[in-house]
mmCIF file of C-alpha atoms in Angstrom:
data_model
loop_
_atom_site.group_PDB
_atom_site.id
_atom_site.type_symbol
_atom_site.label_atom_id
_atom_site.label_comp_id
_atom_site.label_asym_id
_atom_site.label_seq_id
_atom_site.Cartn_x
_atom_site.Cartn_y
_atom_site.Cartn_z
ATOM 1 C CA MET V 1 79.665 31.304 32.665
ATOM 2 C CA ASP V 2 83.262 32.081 33.694
ATOM 3 C CA VAL V 3 84.424 35.374 35.306
ATOM 4 C CA ASP V 4 85.887 36.862 32.132
ATOM 5 C CA THR V 5 82.739 36.282 30.126
ATOM 6 C CA PHE V 6 80.760 37.789 33.037
ATOM 7 C CA LYS V 7 82.902 40.923 32.916
ATOM 8 C CA VAL V 8 82.466 41.294 29.154
ATOM 9 C CA ARG V 9 78.714 40.887 29.314
ATOM 10 C CA LEU V 10 78.435 43.201 32.349
ATOM 11 C CA ALA V 11 80.273 45.923 30.431
ATOM 12 C CA ALA V 12 77.638 45.645 27.643
ATOM 13 C CA LEU V 13 74.834 46.809 29.990
ATOM 14 C CA PRO V 14 74.799 50.645 29.502
ATOM 15 C CA PHE V 15 72.167 51.377 32.127
ATOM 16 C CA LEU V 16 74.457 50.237 34.945
ATOM 17 C CA SER V 17 76.650 52.864 36.624
ATOM 18 C CA LYS V 18 80.410 52.440 36.931
ATOM 19 C CA SER V 19 80.122 51.937 40.670
ATOM 20 C CA GLU V 20 77.456 49.210 40.119
ATOM 21 C CA ILE V 21 79.696 47.427 37.560
ATOM 22 C CA GLN V 22 82.622 47.564 39.955
ATOM 23 C CA SER V 23 80.428 46.210 42.792
ATOM 24 C CA TYR V 24 79.348 43.249 40.614
ATOM 25 C CA GLN V 25 82.994 42.604 39.568
ATOM 26 C CA GLN V 26 84.088 42.525 43.201
ATOM 27 C CA ARG V 27 81.238 40.221 44.167
ATOM 28 C CA VAL V 28 82.104 37.729 41.426
ATOM 29 C CA LEU V 29 85.706 37.696 42.521
ATOM 30 C CA GLN V 30 84.667 36.967 46.062
ATOM 31 C CA GLY V 31 83.182 33.750 44.774
ATOM 32 C CA ARG V 32 80.149 33.779 47.025
ATOM 33 C CA THR V 33 77.698 33.914 44.121
ATOM 34 C CA ASP V 34 78.204 32.280 40.751
ATOM 35 C CA PRO V 35 78.644 34.589 37.699
ATOM 36 C CA GLN V 36 75.404 33.397 36.011
ATOM 37 C CA THR V 37 73.262 34.425 39.012
ATOM 38 C CA LEU V 38 75.032 37.815 39.303
ATOM 39 C CA TYR V 39 74.580 38.439 35.581
ATOM 40 C CA ARG V 40 70.828 37.745 35.747
ATOM 41 C CA GLU V 41 70.603 40.186 38.676
ATOM 42 C CA ALA V 42 72.529 42.857 36.776
ATOM 43 C CA LEU V 43 70.541 42.239 33.569
ATOM 44 C CA ALA V 44 67.205 42.646 35.439
ATOM 45 C CA LEU V 45 68.457 45.955 36.864
ATOM 46 C CA HIS V 46 69.570 47.074 33.405
ATOM 47 C CA GLN V 47 66.291 46.103 31.753
ATOM 48 C CA GLY V 48 64.217 47.832 34.420
ATOM 49 C CA ARG V 49 66.111 51.082 33.907
ATOM 50 C CA ARG V 50 65.935 50.631 30.132
ATOM 51 C CA SER V 51 62.145 50.221 30.388
ATOM 52 C CA GLU V 52 61.928 53.316 32.541
ATOM 53 C CA GLU V 53 63.923 55.257 29.959
ATOM 54 C CA ILE V 54 61.700 54.007 27.080
ATOM 55 C CA GLY V 55 58.583 54.900 29.117
ATOM 56 C CA LYS V 56 59.953 58.386 29.775
ATOM 57 C CA LYS V 57 60.698 58.883 26.101
ATOM 58 C CA ARG V 58 57.251 57.620 25.085
ATOM 59 C CA ARG V 59 55.586 60.078 27.505
ATOM 60 C CA ASN V 60 57.712 62.956 26.262
ATOM 61 C CA LEU V 61 57.043 62.102 22.640
ATOM 62 C CA GLU V 62 53.308 61.689 23.313
ATOM 63 C CA ARG V 63 53.176 65.149 24.885
ATOM 64 C CA ARG V 64 54.974 66.673 21.899
ATOM 65 C CA LEU V 65 52.700 64.871 19.403
ATOM 66 C CA ALA V 66 49.491 65.981 21.181
ATOM 67 C CA ASN V 67 49.302 69.221 19.126
ATOM 68 C CA LEU V 68 49.559 67.356 15.792
ATOM 69 C CA ASN V 69 46.138 65.684 16.082
ATOM 70 C CA LEU V 70 47.389 62.279 14.863
ATOM 71 C CA ASN V 71 44.711 59.599 14.623
ATOM 72 C CA TYR V 72 44.731 56.801 17.208
ATOM 73 C CA ASP V 73 46.378 54.156 15.019
ATOM 74 C CA ASP V 74 49.128 56.443 13.668
ATOM 75 C CA LEU V 75 49.908 57.822 17.168
ATOM 76 C CA TYR V 76 50.365 54.414 18.797
ATOM 77 C CA GLN V 77 52.207 52.925 15.866
ATOM 78 C CA LEU V 78 54.681 55.794 16.203
ATOM 79 C CA LEU V 79 54.927 55.442 19.995
ATOM 80 C CA ASP V 80 55.543 51.693 19.630
ATOM 81 C CA THR V 81 58.770 52.428 17.703
ATOM 82 C CA VAL V 82 60.283 54.184 20.686
ATOM 83 C CA ASP V 83 63.308 52.446 22.300
ATOM 84 C CA ASP V 84 66.135 53.608 24.502
ATOM 85 C CA LYS V 85 68.172 54.853 21.547
ATOM 86 C CA SER V 86 65.324 56.731 19.803
ATOM 87 C CA ASN V 87 65.801 60.329 18.734
ATOM 88 C CA LEU V 88 62.602 62.124 19.778
ATOM 89 C CA ASP V 89 63.188 64.998 17.357
ATOM 90 C CA GLU V 90 63.335 62.570 14.449
ATOM 91 C CA LEU V 91 60.161 60.787 15.629
ATOM 92 C CA TYR V 92 58.402 64.140 15.984
ATOM 93 C CA GLU V 93 59.345 65.090 12.428
ATOM 94 C CA ARG V 94 58.034 61.664 11.288
ATOM 95 C CA GLY V 95 54.750 62.485 13.063
ATOM 96 C CA GLN V 96 54.529 65.785 11.168
ATOM 97 C CA LYS V 97 55.011 63.974 7.869
ATOM 98 C CA ILE V 98 52.295 61.434 8.753
ATOM 99 C CA VAL V 99 49.898 64.278 9.567
ATOM 100 C CA ALA V 100 50.697 65.969 6.254
ATOM 101 C CA TYR V 101 50.155 62.700 4.377
ATOM 102 C CA ARG V 102 46.862 61.986 6.131
ATOM 103 C CA LYS V 103 45.644 65.489 5.457
ATOM 104 C CA LYS V 104 46.428 65.115 1.783
ATOM 105 C CA GLN V 105 44.793 61.680 1.751
ATOM 106 C CA ASN V 106 41.702 62.985 3.553
ATOM 107 C CA LEU V 107 41.483 65.990 1.238
ATOM 108 C CA GLY V 108 41.367 63.627 -1.760
ATOM 109 C CA ALA V 109 38.612 61.541 -0.191
ATOM 110 C CA ARG V 110 36.604 64.632 0.745
ATOM 111 C CA ARG V 111 37.044 66.072 -2.766
ATOM 112 C CA SER V 112 35.765 62.741 -4.187
ATOM 113 C CA LYS V 113 32.790 62.927 -1.805
ATOM 114 C CA LEU V 114 32.033 66.453 -2.954
ATOM 115 C CA SER V 115 32.280 65.506 -6.606
ATOM 116 C CA LYS V 116 29.881 62.568 -6.079
ATOM 117 C CA SER V 117 27.455 64.891 -4.270
ATOM 118 C CA LEU V 118 27.532 67.327 -7.144
ATOM 119 C CA GLU V 119 26.658 64.577 -9.616
ATOM 120 C CA GLY V 120 23.083 64.457 -8.348
ATOM 121 C CA ILE V 121 22.616 68.258 -8.700
ATOM 122 C CA GLN V 122 21.368 69.662 -11.994
ATOM 123 C CA ILE V 123 24.058 72.255 -12.807
ATOM 124 C CA ASN V 124 26.437 72.352 -15.756
ATOM 125 C CA GLN V 125 30.006 71.049 -15.605
ATOM 126 C CA THR V 126 31.519 74.537 -15.574
ATOM 127 C CA ASP V 127 29.682 75.384 -12.365
ATOM 128 C CA LYS V 128 30.733 72.071 -10.835
ATOM 129 C CA ASP V 129 34.356 72.664 -11.762
ATOM 130 C CA GLU V 130 34.189 76.127 -10.197
ATOM 131 C CA LEU V 131 32.868 74.683 -6.906
ATOM 132 C CA LEU V 132 35.605 71.999 -6.862
ATOM 133 C CA LYS V 133 38.174 74.787 -7.466
ATOM 134 C CA LYS V 134 36.930 76.654 -4.390
ATOM 135 C CA PHE V 135 37.232 73.436 -2.387
ATOM 136 C CA ASP V 136 40.814 72.940 -3.573
ATOM 137 C CA GLN V 137 41.596 76.466 -2.447
ATOM 138 C CA GLY V 138 40.191 75.717 0.985
ATOM 139 C CA LYS V 139 37.623 78.535 0.774
ATOM 140 C CA ASN V 140 34.524 76.533 1.786
ATOM 141 C CA THR V 141 33.461 73.310 3.488
ATOM 142 C CA ILE V 142 31.772 70.472 1.561
ATOM 143 C CA ARG V 143 28.480 71.270 3.230
ATOM 144 C CA THR V 144 28.623 74.937 2.187
ATOM 145 C CA LEU V 145 29.597 74.104 -1.378
ATOM 146 C CA VAL V 146 26.788 71.536 -1.723
ATOM 147 C CA GLU V 147 24.303 74.058 -0.374
ATOM 148 C CA ASN V 148 25.633 76.638 -2.853
ATOM 149 C CA ALA V 149 25.232 74.103 -5.681
ATOM 150 C CA LYS V 150 21.643 73.418 -4.685
ATOM 151 C CA LYS V 151 20.887 77.132 -4.556
ATOM 152 C CA LEU V 152 22.418 77.508 -8.008
ATOM 153 C CA GLU V 153 20.434 74.548 -9.237
ATOM 154 C CA LYS V 154 17.208 76.127 -7.910
ATOM 155 C CA LYS V 155 18.125 79.444 -9.498
ATOM 156 C CA LYS V 156 18.890 77.832 -12.900
ATOM 157 C CA ALA V 157 15.660 75.825 -12.707
ATOM 158 C CA SER V 158 13.707 79.002 -11.894
ATOM 159 C CA GLU V 159 15.322 80.725 -14.872
ATOM 160 C CA ARG V 160 14.460 77.809 -17.151
ATOM 161 C CA VAL V 161 10.856 77.759 -15.955
ATOM 162 C CA SER V 162 10.492 81.515 -16.450
ATOM 163 C CA LYS V 163 11.954 81.265 -19.912
ATOM 164 C CA GLN V 164 9.685 78.352 -20.892
ATOM 165 C CA ARG V 165 6.632 80.053 -19.437
ATOM 166 C CA LYS V 166 7.412 83.192 -21.414
ATOM 167 C CA ILE V 167 7.809 81.179 -24.638
ATOM 168 C CA LEU V 168 4.501 79.401 -24.031
ATOM 169 C CA ARG V 169 2.595 82.621 -23.098
ATOM 170 C CA GLU V 170 3.811 84.446 -26.188
ATOM 171 C CA SER V 171 3.218 81.450 -28.485
ATOM 172 C CA ILE V 172 -0.440 80.875 -27.432
ATOM 173 C CA LYS V 173 -1.101 84.619 -27.394
ATOM 174 C CA ASN V 174 0.070 84.857 -30.998
ATOM 175 C CA LEU V 175 -2.308 82.025 -31.931
ATOM 176 C CA GLY V 176 -5.252 84.258 -31.017
ATOM 177 C CA ILE V 177 -7.162 81.784 -28.884
ATOM 178 C CA SER V 178 -9.569 83.112 -26.267
ATOM 179 C CA GLN V 179 -8.348 84.434 -22.923
ATOM 180 C CA SER V 180 -10.068 81.549 -21.078
ATOM 181 C CA ASN V 181 -8.329 78.977 -23.267
ATOM 182 C CA GLN V 182 -5.014 80.776 -22.719
ATOM 183 C CA LEU V 183 -5.441 80.588 -18.971
ATOM 184 C CA LYS V 184 -6.454 76.964 -19.320
ATOM 185 C CA ILE V 185 -3.293 76.102 -21.271
ATOM 186 C CA MET V 186 -1.051 78.077 -18.873
ATOM 187 C CA GLY V 187 -2.655 76.191 -15.945
ATOM 188 C CA LYS V 188 -1.341 72.961 -17.408
ATOM 189 C CA PHE V 189 2.203 74.298 -17.717
ATOM 190 C CA LYS V 190 4.968 72.070 -16.387
ATOM 191 C CA THR V 191 8.719 72.407 -16.622
ATOM 192 C CA GLY V 192 10.484 70.785 -19.541
ATOM 193 C CA LYS V 193 10.595 71.538 -23.260
ATOM 194 C CA VAL V 194 8.428 68.538 -24.156
ATOM 195 C CA SER V 195 5.607 69.912 -21.968
ATOM 196 C CA VAL V 196 5.831 73.384 -23.601
ATOM 197 C CA LYS V 197 5.831 71.829 -27.024
ATOM 198 C CA ASN V 198 2.783 69.702 -26.195
ATOM 199 C CA LEU V 199 0.889 72.633 -24.760
ATOM 200 C CA ILE V 200 1.577 74.745 -27.853
ATOM 201 C CA GLU V 201 0.266 71.886 -30.017
ATOM 202 C CA GLU V 202 -2.821 71.722 -27.792
ATOM 203 C CA ALA V 203 -3.334 75.496 -28.258
ATOM 204 C CA LYS V 204 -3.083 75.046 -31.996
ATOM 205 C CA LYS V 205 -5.741 72.364 -31.900
ATOM 206 C CA LEU V 206 -7.992 74.693 -29.932
ATOM 207 C CA LYS V 207 -7.374 77.367 -32.528
ATOM 208 C CA LYS V 208 -8.274 74.907 -35.269
ATOM 209 C CA VAL V 209 -11.429 73.800 -33.477
ATOM 210 C CA LYS V 210 -12.410 77.404 -33.028
ATOM 211 C CA THR V 211 -11.907 78.088 -36.680
ATOM 212 C CA LEU V 212 -13.807 75.014 -37.890
ATOM 213 C CA LYS V 213 -16.406 75.070 -35.203
ATOM 214 C CA GLY V 214 -19.855 76.308 -36.088
ATOM 215 C CA ILE V 215 -22.914 74.324 -36.727
ATOM 216 C CA ALA V 216 -20.833 71.234 -37.457
ATOM 217 C CA GLY V 217 -19.078 71.684 -34.130
ATOM 218 C CA LYS V 218 -22.395 72.139 -32.368
ATOM 219 C CA ARG V 219 -23.659 68.922 -33.917
ATOM 220 C CA ALA V 220 -20.555 67.077 -32.754
ATOM 221 C CA ASP V 221 -21.051 68.399 -29.255
ATOM 222 C CA LEU V 222 -24.701 67.303 -29.270
ATOM 223 C CA THR V 223 -23.804 63.817 -30.515
ATOM 224 C CA GLU V 224 -21.145 63.492 -27.818
ATOM 225 C CA LEU V 225 -23.606 64.593 -25.127
ATOM 226 C CA ALA V 226 -26.364 62.270 -26.379
ATOM 227 C CA THR V 227 -23.901 59.349 -26.485
ATOM 228 C CA LYS V 228 -22.671 60.087 -22.977
ATOM 229 C CA LEU V 229 -26.278 60.146 -21.689
ATOM 230 C CA GLY V 230 -27.202 56.958 -23.598
ATOM 231 C CA VAL V 231 -29.864 58.569 -25.864
ATOM 232 C CA ALA V 232 -27.866 58.988 -29.089
ATOM 233 C CA GLN V 233 -30.233 56.765 -31.170
ATOM 234 C CA ASN V 234 -33.258 58.774 -30.082
ATOM 235 C CA PHE V 235 -31.843 62.106 -31.253
ATOM 236 C CA ALA V 236 -29.660 61.190 -34.273
ATOM 237 C CA LYS V 237 -32.107 62.678 -36.858
ATOM 238 C CA GLN V 238 -32.790 65.815 -34.776
ATOM 239 C CA ILE V 239 -29.093 66.482 -34.330
ATOM 240 C CA LYS V 240 -28.507 66.106 -38.058
ATOM 241 C CA ALA V 241 -31.302 68.618 -38.759
ATOM 242 C CA VAL V 242 -29.776 71.347 -36.499
ATOM 243 C CA ASP V 243 -28.879 74.438 -38.587
ATOM 244 C CA THR V 244 -28.740 77.292 -36.043
ATOM 245 C CA ASN V 245 -27.137 77.926 -32.708
ATOM 246 C CA ASP V 246 -30.585 78.509 -31.114
ATOM 247 C CA LYS V 247 -31.809 75.136 -32.298
ATOM 248 C CA ALA V 248 -28.636 73.557 -31.042
ATOM 249 C CA ASP V 249 -29.061 75.108 -27.575
ATOM 250 C CA ALA V 250 -32.722 74.072 -27.437
ATOM 251 C CA LEU V 251 -31.908 70.496 -28.497
ATOM 252 C CA LYS V 252 -29.131 70.332 -25.934
ATOM 253 C CA THR V 253 -31.692 71.089 -23.163
ATOM 254 C CA THR V 254 -33.992 68.422 -24.583
ATOM 255 C CA ILE V 255 -31.165 65.862 -24.715
ATOM 256 C CA GLU V 256 -30.177 66.616 -21.141
ATOM 257 C CA LYS V 257 -33.742 66.153 -19.933
ATOM 258 C CA ALA V 258 -34.015 62.907 -21.853
ATOM 259 C CA GLY V 259 -30.732 61.722 -20.381
ATOM 260 C CA GLU V 260 -31.888 62.571 -16.909
ATOM 261 C CA LYS V 261 -35.200 60.823 -17.493
ATOM 262 C CA ARG V 262 -33.303 57.699 -18.677
ATOM 263 C CA ARG V 263 -31.027 57.852 -15.663
ATOM 264 C CA ILE V 264 -33.980 58.017 -13.336
ATOM 265 C CA ALA V 265 -35.651 55.138 -15.147
ATOM 266 C CA GLU V 266 -32.557 52.971 -14.934
ATOM 267 C CA LEU V 267 -32.135 53.881 -11.276
ATOM 268 C CA SER V 268 -35.784 53.033 -10.591
ATOM 269 C CA ASN V 269 -35.477 49.741 -12.417
ATOM 270 C CA GLU V 270 -32.434 48.822 -10.367
ATOM 271 C CA LYS V 271 -34.232 49.739 -7.212
ATOM 272 C CA ASP V 272 -37.163 47.514 -8.141
ATOM 273 C CA LYS V 273 -34.810 44.605 -8.715
ATOM 274 C CA LEU V 274 -33.086 45.310 -5.403
ATOM 275 C CA ILE V 275 -36.420 45.536 -3.547
ATOM 276 C CA ASN V 276 -37.564 42.152 -4.958
ATOM 277 C CA LEU V 277 -34.257 40.538 -4.048
ATOM 278 C CA ALA V 278 -34.281 42.001 -0.506
ATOM 279 C CA LYS V 279 -37.808 40.744 -0.044
ATOM 280 C CA GLU V 280 -36.847 37.316 -1.306
ATOM 281 C CA VAL V 281 -34.030 37.088 1.174
ATOM 282 C CA GLY V 282 -36.155 38.510 3.961
ATOM 283 C CA ILE V 283 -34.224 41.700 4.713
ATOM 284 C CA TYR V 284 -36.314 44.327 2.890
ATOM 285 C CA ASP V 285 -37.536 46.089 6.036
ATOM 286 C CA SER V 286 -33.915 46.808 7.014
ATOM 287 C CA PHE V 287 -33.068 48.387 3.668
ATOM 288 C CA ALA V 288 -36.311 50.007 2.477
ATOM 289 C CA GLY V 289 -35.159 53.466 3.487
ATOM 290 C CA ALA V 290 -31.651 53.107 2.017
ATOM 291 C CA ILE V 291 -32.952 51.830 -1.310
ATOM 292 C CA SER V 292 -35.535 54.535 -1.549
ATOM 293 C CA GLY V 293 -33.061 57.270 -0.557
ATOM 294 C CA ALA V 294 -30.399 56.353 -3.099
ATOM 295 C CA SER V 295 -30.390 59.195 -5.698
ATOM 296 C CA THR V 296 -27.578 57.911 -7.888
ATOM 297 C CA MET V 297 -26.355 54.576 -9.207
ATOM 298 C CA GLN V 298 -23.196 55.022 -7.129
ATOM 299 C CA ALA V 299 -25.193 55.399 -3.943
ATOM 300 C CA LEU V 300 -27.300 52.385 -4.858
ATOM 301 C CA ASN V 301 -24.161 50.318 -5.414
ATOM 302 C CA ILE V 302 -23.113 51.056 -1.846
ATOM 303 C CA VAL V 303 -26.504 49.818 -0.676
ATOM 304 C CA LYS V 304 -25.972 46.612 -2.723
ATOM 305 C CA LEU V 305 -22.766 45.947 -0.852
ATOM 306 C CA ASP V 306 -24.538 46.334 2.470
ATOM 307 C CA ILE V 307 -27.352 44.008 1.276
ATOM 308 C CA VAL V 308 -24.825 41.340 0.393
ATOM 309 C CA GLN V 309 -23.377 41.490 3.936
ATOM 310 C CA ALA V 310 -26.770 41.457 5.574
ATOM 311 C CA SER V 311 -27.862 38.580 3.308
ATOM 312 C CA LYS V 312 -25.002 36.463 4.580
ATOM 313 C CA VAL V 313 -26.375 36.815 8.108
ATOM 314 C CA ALA V 314 -29.920 36.073 6.974
ATOM 315 C CA LEU V 315 -28.946 33.010 4.883
ATOM 316 C CA SER V 316 -26.772 31.712 7.708
ATOM 317 C CA LYS V 317 -29.770 31.926 10.059
ATOM 318 C CA PHE V 318 -32.053 30.379 7.450
ATOM 319 C CA SER V 319 -29.669 27.444 6.829
ATOM 320 C CA ASN V 320 -29.484 26.748 10.575
ATOM 321 C CA GLU V 321 -33.294 26.743 10.748
ATOM 322 C CA GLN V 322 -33.306 24.178 7.931
ATOM 323 C CA ASN V 323 -30.728 22.150 9.836
ATOM 324 C CA VAL V 324 -28.213 22.399 6.956
ATOM 325 C CA GLY V 325 -25.990 25.192 8.315
ATOM 326 C CA SER V 326 -22.760 23.186 8.196
ATOM 327 C CA ASN V 327 -23.391 22.333 4.536
ATOM 328 C CA PHE V 328 -23.580 25.963 3.435
ATOM 329 C CA SER V 329 -21.360 27.926 5.794
ATOM 330 C CA ARG V 330 -18.523 28.216 3.292
ATOM 331 C CA ALA V 331 -20.803 29.124 0.377
ATOM 332 C CA ILE V 332 -22.429 31.844 2.508
ATOM 333 C CA SER V 333 -19.072 33.170 3.685
ATOM 334 C CA ASN V 334 -17.739 33.400 0.096
ATOM 335 C CA LEU V 335 -20.877 35.180 -1.163
ATOM 336 C CA LYS V 336 -19.945 38.413 -2.985
ATOM 337 C CA PHE V 337 -22.515 39.127 -5.694
ATOM 338 C CA LEU V 338 -26.242 39.832 -5.516
ATOM 339 C CA ASP V 339 -27.168 37.465 -8.359
ATOM 340 C CA ARG V 340 -26.029 34.563 -6.209
ATOM 341 C CA LEU V 341 -28.311 35.319 -3.287
ATOM 342 C CA VAL V 342 -31.638 33.846 -4.518
ATOM 343 C CA PRO V 343 -30.097 30.688 -6.114
ATOM 344 C CA LEU V 344 -28.232 30.032 -2.898
ATOM 345 C CA LYS V 345 -31.393 30.443 -0.833
ATOM 346 C CA LYS V 346 -33.220 27.995 -3.112
ATOM 347 C CA ARG V 347 -30.422 25.477 -2.683
ATOM 348 C CA ILE V 348 -30.720 25.829 1.083
ATOM 349 C CA GLU V 349 -34.465 25.352 0.840
ATOM 350 C CA GLU V 350 -34.080 22.240 -1.324
ATOM 351 C CA ALA V 351 -31.448 20.840 1.029
ATOM 352 C CA GLY V 352 -33.721 21.523 3.999
ATOM 353 C CA ILE V 353 -36.711 19.827 2.340
ATOM 354 C CA LYS V 354 -34.591 16.822 1.381
ATOM 355 C CA LYS V 355 -33.251 16.519 4.859
ATOM 356 C CA GLY V 356 -36.752 16.701 6.245
ATOM 357 C CA GLU V 357 -37.950 14.053 3.894
ATOM 358 C CA ASN V 358 -35.060 11.774 4.825
ATOM 359 C CA LYS V 359 -35.831 12.290 8.477
ATOM 360 C CA LYS V 360 -39.495 11.452 7.923
ATOM 361 C CA ARG V 361 -38.620 8.293 6.060
ATOM 362 C CA GLU V 362 -36.275 7.263 8.882
ATOM 363 C CA GLU V 363 -39.052 7.931 11.437
ATOM 364 C CA ASN V 364 -41.572 5.884 9.391
ATOM 365 C CA ALA V 365 -39.041 3.017 9.040
ATOM 366 C CA ILE V 366 -38.552 3.009 12.819
ATOM 367 C CA LEU V 367 -42.334 3.052 13.371
ATOM 368 C CA ASN V 368 -42.880 0.130 10.981
ATOM 369 C CA ARG V 369 -40.127 -1.875 12.665
ATOM 370 C CA ASN V 370 -41.712 -1.210 16.052
ATOM 371 C CA LYS V 371 -45.110 -2.316 14.746
ATOM 372 C CA GLN V 372 -43.693 -5.517 13.297
ATOM 373 C CA ASN V 373 -41.858 -6.265 16.528
ATOM 374 C CA PHE V 374 -45.122 -5.784 18.453
ATOM 375 C CA ILE V 375 -46.992 -8.147 16.108
ATOM 376 C CA ASN V 376 -44.277 -10.746 16.363
ATOM 377 C CA PHE V 377 -44.317 -10.400 20.107
ATOM 378 C CA VAL V 378 -48.093 -10.877 20.331
#
């Protein structure tokens, strides 16, 4: 680099003072240091001061932007544009525009969020539009507006329920059914037009039954009761012969007694079967009280389950005594039903007998061989 070029480039460094430029020019003319080295020194000084100026402007701008609440990315993208020629007022105005844009952008996203939240709330479109209008006017937060929508939904639902309940109450009252049936129908009330319609139809059926009911209705009730208790065949002729309410009431008592007698007989029969089975398996003493104390078929079924579990233990012990435990461990473990207990025990017995016979034959064979060996030896 020659001296003239050095002077031109030196003059293009605005962060050097006049005195510094003159000093560098004098030094280059003295010839002690080459122009290239002096230029690098001057350039480093210039760049250092330029960096200080940029840093100062960044700090000033950052302080001015602090009250705008810019987000992190927007703030530092704006600060990164600062150079030594930057106009801080212009950059500040740009920051204000960014804030306004983000606010508008955020407002749209929040409005969309509110609209989506309102979709899941059962209110009409007019109410939804009114809530969105309040949001646009900045009168309420999203949370407040959603809460208001839910309150409105609850209010509307309550009004619908009250209206439907009133329609149902008046409809069944006009049908003239009994007070007890009215209360029964109202007790089944649920929200929704379909439910109200179904309940009104049910009330109409009750009205129809009441109108048609008489001796024929009594007979139908007796037949249903006898069928439920399993004695319908025994009382078919008597039910057909009923011609007064008193006879119907008397026959009902008779049918109930017969049904109870049948139930007790069936329960007793099941108990007998269970007793025989428990004795066969060898666990009767453990379950005698439980079998005897069962007063219903449901209670007896619970006892049956306990017997199955106890039978597994008993059969496992029995199979080990017969020296065939390994052959039946899986079958015993998989045992679930009572009717498999006795057959399984018999199989264990047969397997035990067979194994005993095989063992005896083996022992006899050994004895015979020993005898023959003794004879041969003698």
